[in-house]
Short mmCIF file of C-alpha atoms in Angstrom, two decimals:
data_model
loop_
_atom_site.label_atom_id
_atom_site.label_comp_id
_atom_site.label_asym_id
_atom_site.label_seq_id
_atom_site.Cartn_x
_atom_site.Cartn_y
_atom_site.Cartn_z
CA MET C 150 -20.50 -46.35 59.82
CA THR C 151 -20.17 -49.69 62.71
CA ILE C 152 -21.93 -52.70 61.64
CA ILE C 153 -21.95 -56.01 63.91
CA TYR C 154 -22.95 -58.97 61.50
CA LEU C 155 -24.42 -62.05 64.16
CA TYR C 156 -23.77 -65.46 62.78
CA ARG C 157 -23.11 -68.32 65.38
CA SER C 158 -19.73 -69.66 64.08
CA LEU C 159 -17.32 -69.74 61.37
CA ALA C 160 -15.43 -72.86 62.25
CA ALA C 161 -17.33 -74.66 59.28
CA LEU C 162 -15.35 -74.92 55.70
CA GLY C 163 -18.75 -73.91 54.05
CA GLY C 164 -19.78 -71.61 51.36
CA VAL C 165 -21.95 -69.37 53.07
CA GLU C 166 -19.50 -68.40 55.85
CA ARG C 167 -17.09 -67.75 52.95
CA ILE C 168 -19.20 -65.16 51.72
CA PHE C 169 -20.36 -63.26 55.31
CA ILE C 170 -16.44 -63.51 55.73
CA ASP C 171 -15.44 -61.71 52.44
CA LYS C 172 -18.82 -59.33 53.01
CA ALA C 173 -16.92 -58.34 56.63
CA ASN C 174 -13.50 -57.87 54.98
CA TYR C 175 -14.81 -56.04 51.91
CA LEU C 176 -17.01 -53.43 53.92
CA ALA C 177 -13.94 -53.21 56.35
CA GLU C 178 -11.43 -52.56 53.52
CA HIS C 179 -13.27 -50.59 51.01
CA TYR C 180 -15.70 -48.52 53.05
CA GLY C 181 -13.74 -47.87 56.02
CA TYR C 182 -16.57 -49.54 58.87
CA HIS C 183 -15.73 -50.35 61.94
CA VAL C 184 -17.35 -53.62 61.53
CA TYR C 185 -17.37 -56.44 64.63
CA ILE C 186 -18.15 -60.04 64.29
CA ILE C 187 -19.95 -61.81 67.00
CA THR C 188 -20.49 -66.01 67.38
CA TRP C 189 -20.98 -67.21 70.49
CA GLU C 190 -20.19 -71.03 69.61
CA GLN C 191 -16.48 -70.95 68.14
CA GLY C 192 -15.27 -72.40 70.73
CA GLY C 193 -11.49 -72.99 70.09
CA HIS C 194 -11.63 -73.60 66.94
CA SER C 195 -10.04 -71.17 63.87
CA ILE C 196 -12.10 -69.16 61.57
CA VAL C 197 -11.52 -71.34 58.45
CA TYR C 198 -11.36 -68.43 55.86
CA PRO C 199 -9.10 -65.00 56.35
CA LEU C 200 -10.17 -62.50 58.28
CA SER C 201 -9.33 -58.87 57.77
CA PRO C 202 -7.05 -57.21 60.42
CA LYS C 203 -9.71 -54.47 60.34
CA VAL C 204 -12.17 -56.77 60.90
CA THR C 205 -12.55 -57.60 64.95
CA HIS C 206 -13.94 -60.82 66.44
CA VAL C 207 -15.72 -61.75 69.16
CA ASP C 208 -16.83 -65.01 70.81
CA TRP C 209 -19.26 -64.90 73.96
CA GLY C 210 -18.71 -68.17 74.16
CA ILE C 211 -22.14 -69.57 74.94
CA LEU C 212 -23.09 -73.01 74.08
CA PHE C 213 -26.47 -73.38 72.98
CA TYR C 214 -25.53 -77.16 71.71
CA ARG C 215 -24.95 -78.57 75.44
CA GLN C 216 -28.36 -78.08 76.29
CA TYR C 217 -29.24 -80.86 74.33
CA GLN C 218 -27.32 -83.53 77.00
CA TYR C 219 -30.14 -82.85 79.57
CA GLY C 220 -33.70 -84.13 79.69
CA LEU C 221 -36.48 -82.30 78.40
CA PHE C 222 -37.64 -79.53 81.51
CA LYS C 223 -33.63 -79.07 82.45
CA ARG C 224 -33.23 -78.27 78.44
CA MET C 225 -35.33 -75.74 78.32
CA PHE C 226 -34.04 -74.07 81.45
CA MET C 227 -30.70 -74.54 79.55
CA GLN C 228 -32.29 -72.35 76.73
CA TRP C 229 -34.03 -70.04 78.29
CA LYS C 230 -31.08 -69.29 80.77
CA MET C 231 -28.31 -69.10 77.77
CA GLU C 232 -30.94 -67.15 75.52
CA LYS C 233 -31.35 -64.22 78.85
CA GLU C 234 -27.46 -64.30 78.83
CA PHE C 235 -27.08 -63.82 74.70
CA PHE C 236 -29.74 -60.74 74.90
CA LYS C 237 -27.72 -58.93 77.68
CA LYS C 238 -24.67 -59.28 76.27
CA LEU C 239 -26.05 -58.17 72.31
CA SER C 240 -27.99 -54.82 74.14
CA ASN C 241 -24.73 -53.69 75.68
CA PHE C 242 -22.87 -54.93 72.70
CA VAL C 243 -24.37 -52.83 70.88
CA HIS C 244 -24.73 -49.67 73.21
CA THR C 245 -21.26 -50.07 73.59
CA THR C 246 -20.10 -50.12 70.27
CA GLN C 247 -22.73 -47.34 69.20
CA ALA C 248 -23.69 -49.80 66.65
CA ASP C 249 -25.65 -47.92 62.92
CA ILE C 250 -26.53 -51.20 61.73
CA VAL C 251 -26.77 -55.08 63.47
CA ILE C 252 -27.44 -57.92 60.82
CA GLY C 253 -28.52 -61.84 61.51
CA ALA C 254 -26.62 -63.46 58.64
CA SER C 255 -30.16 -66.53 59.19
CA CYS C 256 -32.78 -67.01 60.36
CA GLU C 257 -31.86 -68.84 63.40
CA PHE C 258 -34.16 -68.04 66.00
CA THR C 259 -32.32 -66.71 69.02
CA THR C 260 -30.48 -64.06 66.36
CA MET C 261 -33.72 -63.24 65.23
CA ALA C 262 -35.33 -62.68 69.25
CA GLY C 263 -31.94 -60.86 69.99
CA MET C 264 -32.33 -58.24 66.91
CA ASP C 265 -36.21 -58.24 67.80
CA LEU C 266 -34.94 -57.05 71.03
CA LEU C 267 -33.14 -54.25 69.76
CA GLN C 268 -35.75 -51.78 67.96
CA ARG C 269 -35.52 -48.57 68.17
CA LYS C 270 -31.87 -49.28 69.66
CA THR C 271 -31.00 -49.41 65.48
CA HIS C 272 -31.15 -50.76 62.56
CA THR C 273 -31.55 -54.38 62.16
CA ILE C 274 -31.42 -55.88 58.54
CA LEU C 275 -31.94 -60.25 58.45
CA GLU C 276 -30.47 -62.15 55.06
CA THR C 277 -31.90 -64.88 54.54
CA HIS C 278 -29.13 -67.99 52.89
CA SER C 279 -32.38 -70.37 52.32
CA MET C 280 -35.72 -70.84 50.63
CA ARG C 281 -38.50 -69.93 52.83
CA THR C 282 -39.99 -73.63 52.35
CA SER C 283 -36.58 -74.74 54.25
CA ILE C 284 -37.34 -72.06 56.76
CA GLU C 285 -40.92 -72.84 57.84
CA LYS C 286 -41.94 -75.72 59.17
CA ASN C 287 -44.57 -76.95 57.62
CA ASN C 288 -44.93 -80.61 57.47
CA PRO C 289 -45.55 -81.52 61.42
CA PRO C 290 -46.65 -85.45 61.70
CA ALA C 291 -50.25 -86.40 60.35
CA GLY C 292 -52.24 -86.61 63.04
CA ASN C 293 -50.34 -84.78 65.25
CA LEU C 294 -52.56 -82.12 66.80
CA LEU C 295 -49.57 -80.63 69.54
CA MET C 296 -46.51 -80.27 66.79
CA ARG C 297 -49.27 -78.67 63.91
CA TRP C 298 -50.05 -75.63 66.61
CA ALA C 299 -46.36 -75.85 67.47
CA PHE C 300 -45.12 -75.82 64.11
CA LYS C 301 -48.26 -73.06 63.47
CA ARG C 302 -46.61 -70.77 66.32
CA ARG C 303 -42.98 -70.94 65.37
CA ASP C 304 -43.85 -69.79 62.09
CA LYS C 305 -46.28 -67.30 63.39
CA GLN C 306 -43.47 -65.48 65.30
CA LEU C 307 -41.23 -65.97 62.83
CA HIS C 308 -42.98 -63.87 60.33
CA GLN C 309 -43.62 -61.08 62.84
CA TYR C 310 -39.74 -61.60 63.43
CA ILE C 311 -39.50 -60.72 59.86
CA LYS C 312 -41.91 -57.66 59.51
CA HIS C 313 -40.15 -55.89 62.47
CA MET C 314 -36.29 -55.66 61.08
CA SER C 315 -35.52 -52.82 59.38
CA ALA C 316 -34.69 -54.36 55.92
CA PHE C 317 -35.33 -57.90 54.76
CA VAL C 318 -32.73 -59.57 52.52
CA THR C 319 -33.32 -62.35 50.07
CA LEU C 320 -30.13 -63.78 47.38
CA THR C 321 -32.78 -64.17 44.26
CA HIS C 322 -35.82 -62.79 42.74
CA ASN C 323 -38.23 -65.56 43.40
CA ASP C 324 -37.28 -66.34 46.67
CA ALA C 325 -38.27 -62.54 47.48
CA LYS C 326 -41.52 -63.27 45.62
CA ASP C 327 -42.04 -65.92 47.95
CA TRP C 328 -41.94 -63.88 50.79
CA SER C 329 -43.97 -61.07 49.41
CA ASP C 330 -47.04 -61.83 52.02
CA ILE C 331 -44.85 -61.29 55.07
CA THR C 332 -42.80 -58.70 53.12
CA PRO C 333 -43.37 -57.30 50.17
CA GLN C 334 -40.40 -54.58 50.50
CA ALA C 335 -37.93 -57.29 50.60
CA ARG C 336 -34.36 -56.38 49.06
CA ILE C 337 -32.75 -58.40 46.81
CA ILE C 338 -28.64 -58.71 46.87
CA PRO C 339 -27.36 -61.32 45.06
CA ASN C 340 -24.09 -62.74 46.80
CA MET C 341 -20.94 -62.39 45.54
CA LEU C 342 -17.83 -64.19 43.72
CA HIS C 343 -14.75 -64.96 46.09
CA ARG C 344 -12.55 -64.78 42.92
CA TYR C 345 -12.43 -63.67 39.57
CA PRO C 346 -9.80 -65.68 37.82
CA ALA C 347 -7.19 -63.46 36.13
CA GLU C 348 -6.93 -65.61 33.14
CA ILE C 349 -8.13 -69.22 32.13
CA SER C 350 -6.08 -70.63 28.87
CA PRO C 351 -7.35 -69.39 25.85
CA ASP C 352 -6.75 -72.78 23.96
CA LYS C 353 -7.89 -75.27 27.08
CA LYS C 354 -8.47 -78.86 25.64
CA THR C 355 -10.97 -81.41 26.70
CA GLN C 356 -10.28 -82.92 30.18
CA LYS C 357 -13.20 -85.30 30.19
CA ARG C 358 -14.08 -84.40 33.63
CA ILE C 359 -17.48 -83.01 34.97
CA ILE C 360 -17.68 -81.81 38.12
CA THR C 361 -19.97 -80.76 41.06
CA ALA C 362 -18.82 -79.41 44.92
CA GLY C 363 -21.27 -79.78 47.67
CA ARG C 364 -22.67 -81.09 51.04
CA LEU C 365 -23.82 -84.71 50.61
CA VAL C 366 -27.14 -84.17 52.00
CA GLU C 367 -30.60 -84.68 50.45
CA GLN C 368 -31.01 -81.21 49.23
CA LYS C 369 -28.00 -81.47 46.84
CA GLY C 370 -29.78 -84.25 44.69
CA TYR C 371 -26.48 -86.36 44.26
CA ASP C 372 -28.50 -89.36 44.14
CA LEU C 373 -30.65 -88.18 41.05
CA LEU C 374 -27.31 -87.25 40.16
CA LEU C 375 -26.20 -90.38 39.95
CA ASP C 376 -28.38 -92.00 38.50
CA ALA C 377 -28.42 -89.61 35.16
CA TRP C 378 -24.76 -90.37 35.15
CA SER C 379 -25.33 -93.85 34.74
CA LYS C 380 -27.01 -93.39 31.30
CA VAL C 381 -23.95 -90.43 30.23
CA HIS C 382 -22.10 -93.50 31.52
CA GLN C 383 -23.87 -95.55 28.82
CA LYS C 384 -22.92 -93.28 25.72
CA HIS C 385 -19.51 -91.78 26.96
CA PRO C 386 -18.05 -94.58 29.42
CA GLU C 387 -14.10 -92.44 29.14
CA TRP C 388 -15.61 -89.16 31.07
CA ILE C 389 -15.31 -88.70 34.63
CA LEU C 390 -17.38 -87.06 37.16
CA ASP C 391 -15.97 -85.32 40.07
CA ILE C 392 -18.23 -84.78 43.61
CA TYR C 393 -16.02 -82.30 45.75
CA GLY C 394 -17.45 -82.60 49.65
CA GLU C 395 -18.77 -84.65 52.73
CA GLY C 396 -22.10 -84.80 54.56
CA GLU C 397 -24.36 -87.17 55.73
CA ASP C 398 -25.06 -89.36 52.55
CA LYS C 399 -21.59 -90.04 51.67
CA THR C 400 -22.66 -94.38 52.75
CA MET C 401 -25.75 -93.92 50.74
CA LEU C 402 -24.05 -92.81 47.63
CA LEU C 403 -21.20 -94.77 47.88
CA GLU C 404 -23.50 -97.65 47.74
CA LYS C 405 -25.33 -96.79 45.04
CA ARG C 406 -22.56 -95.87 42.94
CA LYS C 407 -21.38 -99.19 43.50
CA ASN C 408 -25.05 -100.88 42.42
CA LEU C 409 -25.16 -98.65 39.59
CA ALA C 410 -21.70 -99.77 38.48
CA LEU C 411 -19.87 -96.22 38.61
CA GLU C 412 -17.17 -97.09 40.71
CA ASN C 413 -14.38 -95.82 38.02
CA SER C 414 -16.13 -92.74 36.55
CA VAL C 415 -17.50 -91.25 39.59
CA LEU C 416 -15.07 -89.81 42.29
CA PHE C 417 -15.71 -88.71 45.58
CA HIS C 418 -13.32 -85.96 47.11
CA PRO C 419 -13.34 -84.33 50.53
CA PRO C 420 -13.80 -80.70 50.02
CA THR C 421 -10.57 -78.57 48.96
CA LEU C 422 -9.74 -74.72 49.47
CA ASP C 423 -7.96 -75.21 45.98
CA ILE C 424 -11.55 -75.86 44.62
CA TYR C 425 -11.31 -72.50 41.52
CA GLN C 426 -8.08 -74.97 40.04
CA LYS C 427 -10.66 -78.12 40.23
CA TYR C 428 -12.85 -75.89 38.33
CA MET C 429 -10.65 -74.82 35.45
CA ASP C 430 -9.32 -78.64 35.36
CA SER C 431 -12.97 -79.24 34.31
CA ASP C 432 -14.76 -79.35 31.03
CA PHE C 433 -17.96 -77.78 32.87
CA TYR C 434 -20.08 -77.90 35.95
CA VAL C 435 -23.47 -80.15 37.06
CA MET C 436 -25.59 -78.96 39.86
CA SER C 437 -28.48 -81.73 40.90
CA SER C 438 -29.65 -79.75 44.28
CA ARG C 439 -33.54 -80.14 44.79
CA PHE C 440 -33.36 -76.54 46.10
CA GLU C 441 -31.17 -73.74 46.43
CA GLY C 442 -30.85 -70.70 48.31
CA PHE C 443 -28.66 -69.54 45.27
CA GLY C 444 -25.84 -71.60 43.90
CA LEU C 445 -23.27 -69.72 44.36
CA VAL C 446 -20.89 -72.85 43.27
CA LEU C 447 -22.52 -72.19 39.21
CA ALA C 448 -21.06 -68.33 39.21
CA GLU C 449 -17.77 -69.39 40.42
CA ALA C 450 -17.64 -72.15 37.54
CA MET C 451 -18.60 -70.00 35.18
CA SER C 452 -15.95 -67.61 36.37
CA CYS C 453 -13.25 -70.20 35.18
CA GLY C 454 -14.70 -70.12 31.72
CA ILE C 455 -16.93 -73.11 32.20
CA PRO C 456 -20.85 -73.62 31.49
CA CYS C 457 -23.19 -75.31 33.81
CA VAL C 458 -26.21 -77.83 33.81
CA SER C 459 -28.27 -77.10 36.73
CA PHE C 460 -31.89 -78.59 37.84
CA ASP C 461 -34.10 -74.80 37.41
CA CYS C 462 -34.37 -75.98 40.93
CA PRO C 463 -35.33 -73.09 43.42
CA HIS C 464 -34.69 -70.82 43.66
CA GLY C 465 -30.67 -69.84 42.52
CA PRO C 466 -29.97 -71.47 38.77
CA SER C 467 -32.79 -69.43 36.80
CA ASP C 468 -31.20 -65.96 38.52
CA ILE C 469 -26.90 -66.92 37.13
CA ILE C 470 -27.51 -69.26 34.04
CA LYS C 471 -29.01 -68.14 31.07
CA ASP C 472 -29.80 -70.99 29.38
CA TYR C 473 -28.32 -71.57 26.08
CA GLU C 474 -26.17 -68.65 26.76
CA ASP C 475 -24.11 -69.49 29.17
CA GLY C 476 -25.04 -72.86 29.90
CA LEU C 477 -28.14 -75.19 30.58
CA LEU C 478 -31.52 -75.28 32.62
CA VAL C 479 -32.85 -78.76 32.96
CA GLU C 480 -36.85 -79.50 34.56
CA LYS C 481 -36.25 -79.94 38.00
CA GLU C 482 -35.62 -83.44 39.31
CA ASN C 483 -36.16 -84.51 35.20
CA ILE C 484 -33.34 -86.80 35.01
CA LYS C 485 -33.78 -88.70 31.85
CA GLU C 486 -33.33 -84.85 30.99
CA LEU C 487 -30.15 -83.96 33.23
CA ALA C 488 -28.23 -86.62 31.62
CA ASP C 489 -29.60 -85.43 27.76
CA LYS C 490 -28.00 -82.55 28.38
CA ILE C 491 -24.98 -83.65 30.17
CA CYS C 492 -24.52 -85.57 27.00
CA TYR C 493 -25.27 -82.52 24.87
CA LEU C 494 -22.24 -80.48 26.28
CA ILE C 495 -19.74 -83.25 26.24
CA GLU C 496 -21.19 -83.77 22.42
CA ASN C 497 -20.21 -80.78 21.47
CA GLU C 498 -16.95 -79.56 22.10
CA ASN C 499 -17.72 -75.89 20.43
CA VAL C 500 -20.62 -74.84 21.86
CA ARG C 501 -19.55 -75.97 25.11
CA ILE C 502 -16.33 -74.10 24.49
CA LYS C 503 -18.28 -70.94 23.46
CA MET C 504 -20.81 -71.12 26.89
CA GLY C 505 -17.72 -71.03 28.69
CA HIS C 506 -16.73 -67.74 27.55
CA LYS C 507 -20.11 -66.67 27.68
CA ALA C 508 -20.24 -67.72 31.19
CA ARG C 509 -17.18 -66.52 32.20
CA GLU C 510 -18.56 -62.55 30.87
CA ASN C 511 -21.99 -62.69 32.37
CA VAL C 512 -21.04 -63.71 36.11
CA LYS C 513 -19.15 -60.06 36.24
CA ARG C 514 -22.36 -59.07 37.48
CA PHE C 515 -21.81 -60.92 41.48
CA LEU C 516 -18.16 -59.41 41.24
CA PRO C 517 -17.95 -58.22 44.86
CA GLU C 518 -17.36 -54.23 43.14
CA ASN C 519 -20.62 -54.74 41.81
CA VAL C 520 -22.58 -56.80 44.52
CA MET C 521 -21.23 -54.60 47.52
CA PRO C 522 -22.23 -51.25 46.61
CA GLN C 523 -25.65 -52.31 46.90
CA TRP C 524 -25.41 -53.27 50.26
CA LYS C 525 -23.65 -49.62 50.89
CA ASN C 526 -27.15 -48.06 49.62
CA LEU C 527 -28.93 -50.30 51.94
CA PHE C 528 -27.20 -49.28 54.78
CA GLU C 529 -26.87 -45.71 53.56
CA SER C 530 -30.76 -45.85 52.72
CA LEU C 531 -31.46 -46.37 56.61
CA THR C 532 -29.41 -44.51 59.00
CA TYR C 533 -30.06 -41.33 56.71
CA SER C 534 -33.81 -42.03 56.74
CA SER C 535 -33.59 -42.23 60.91
CA LYS C 536 -31.39 -38.31 60.56
#
């Protein structure tokens, strides 16, 4: 079977990029599929995560971002010109490789439009890593009728693309439910764990450290976490919160940390490839996101034997955490409850350890050998139905 993955660039040190590469590697290594990864804005940047020699990467060098250096009309022309080149290259590549399936790894319009043109030439699968409300354009500027029309037209086109796909894959049950009016047959396949540590310390001592990791952007809710931590710090000043990530909100968050007098108890760190060791050096994980596509960091932390405290935000945490069994769920954006449940785990070491052991066991359902057969079954159901 020949599979083509479409993704703009694999240069970023991000969770989606790692998951994407892990899946491609697994399909090639374990199932013997011919797997191609097509990017178009990789440029001279290397792929951050290891790519199997059995996976072929091709970059088309169509740099869509360059259109933004021009004025409106020339930008529109450049967009049209580059899209035309993209569609032609995609059609030719599918024909040359005789691809069985083309997968779009994001709800990006150029990707979806190109896949839409492949109808009857091959099977197409669109997978989403974001919740519906973060993909659609639901909030045009008040009173701007032109923008409201444009947003409505855009969403209508998005829905048409999704309906035309051979399959549409979401990460969680609630996200599939959100899309049910557009595509009632959405497949639900969760993300898989990148690693599952073979061993963890059976007699781990309290580190008095809590960890969180992600981009420093509004979605991740680190402003809410700092407000909660200011309450935790009053009761447990010896505990440390480690935040791993970079992003556009860093300056604001550093200023907020200063205003809350938390410089000594909240530490910001750059992203690290050794995040699993950081999990194991911590007592538990906290997630303060306003929304998530899945929240794989929760499963990663749990695989290291630590429980998680998380806002029950749409849509991932409730699919991963079993409340009061392997972690704690908190009402979305409830700062006081988040602080209270962080304090609960700090103050109850035996509960924390018991939850950590259960967490490590429960997340085995996200191991590659449990997740990837779901993709294999989907591929085979599409290709067999066309024979």
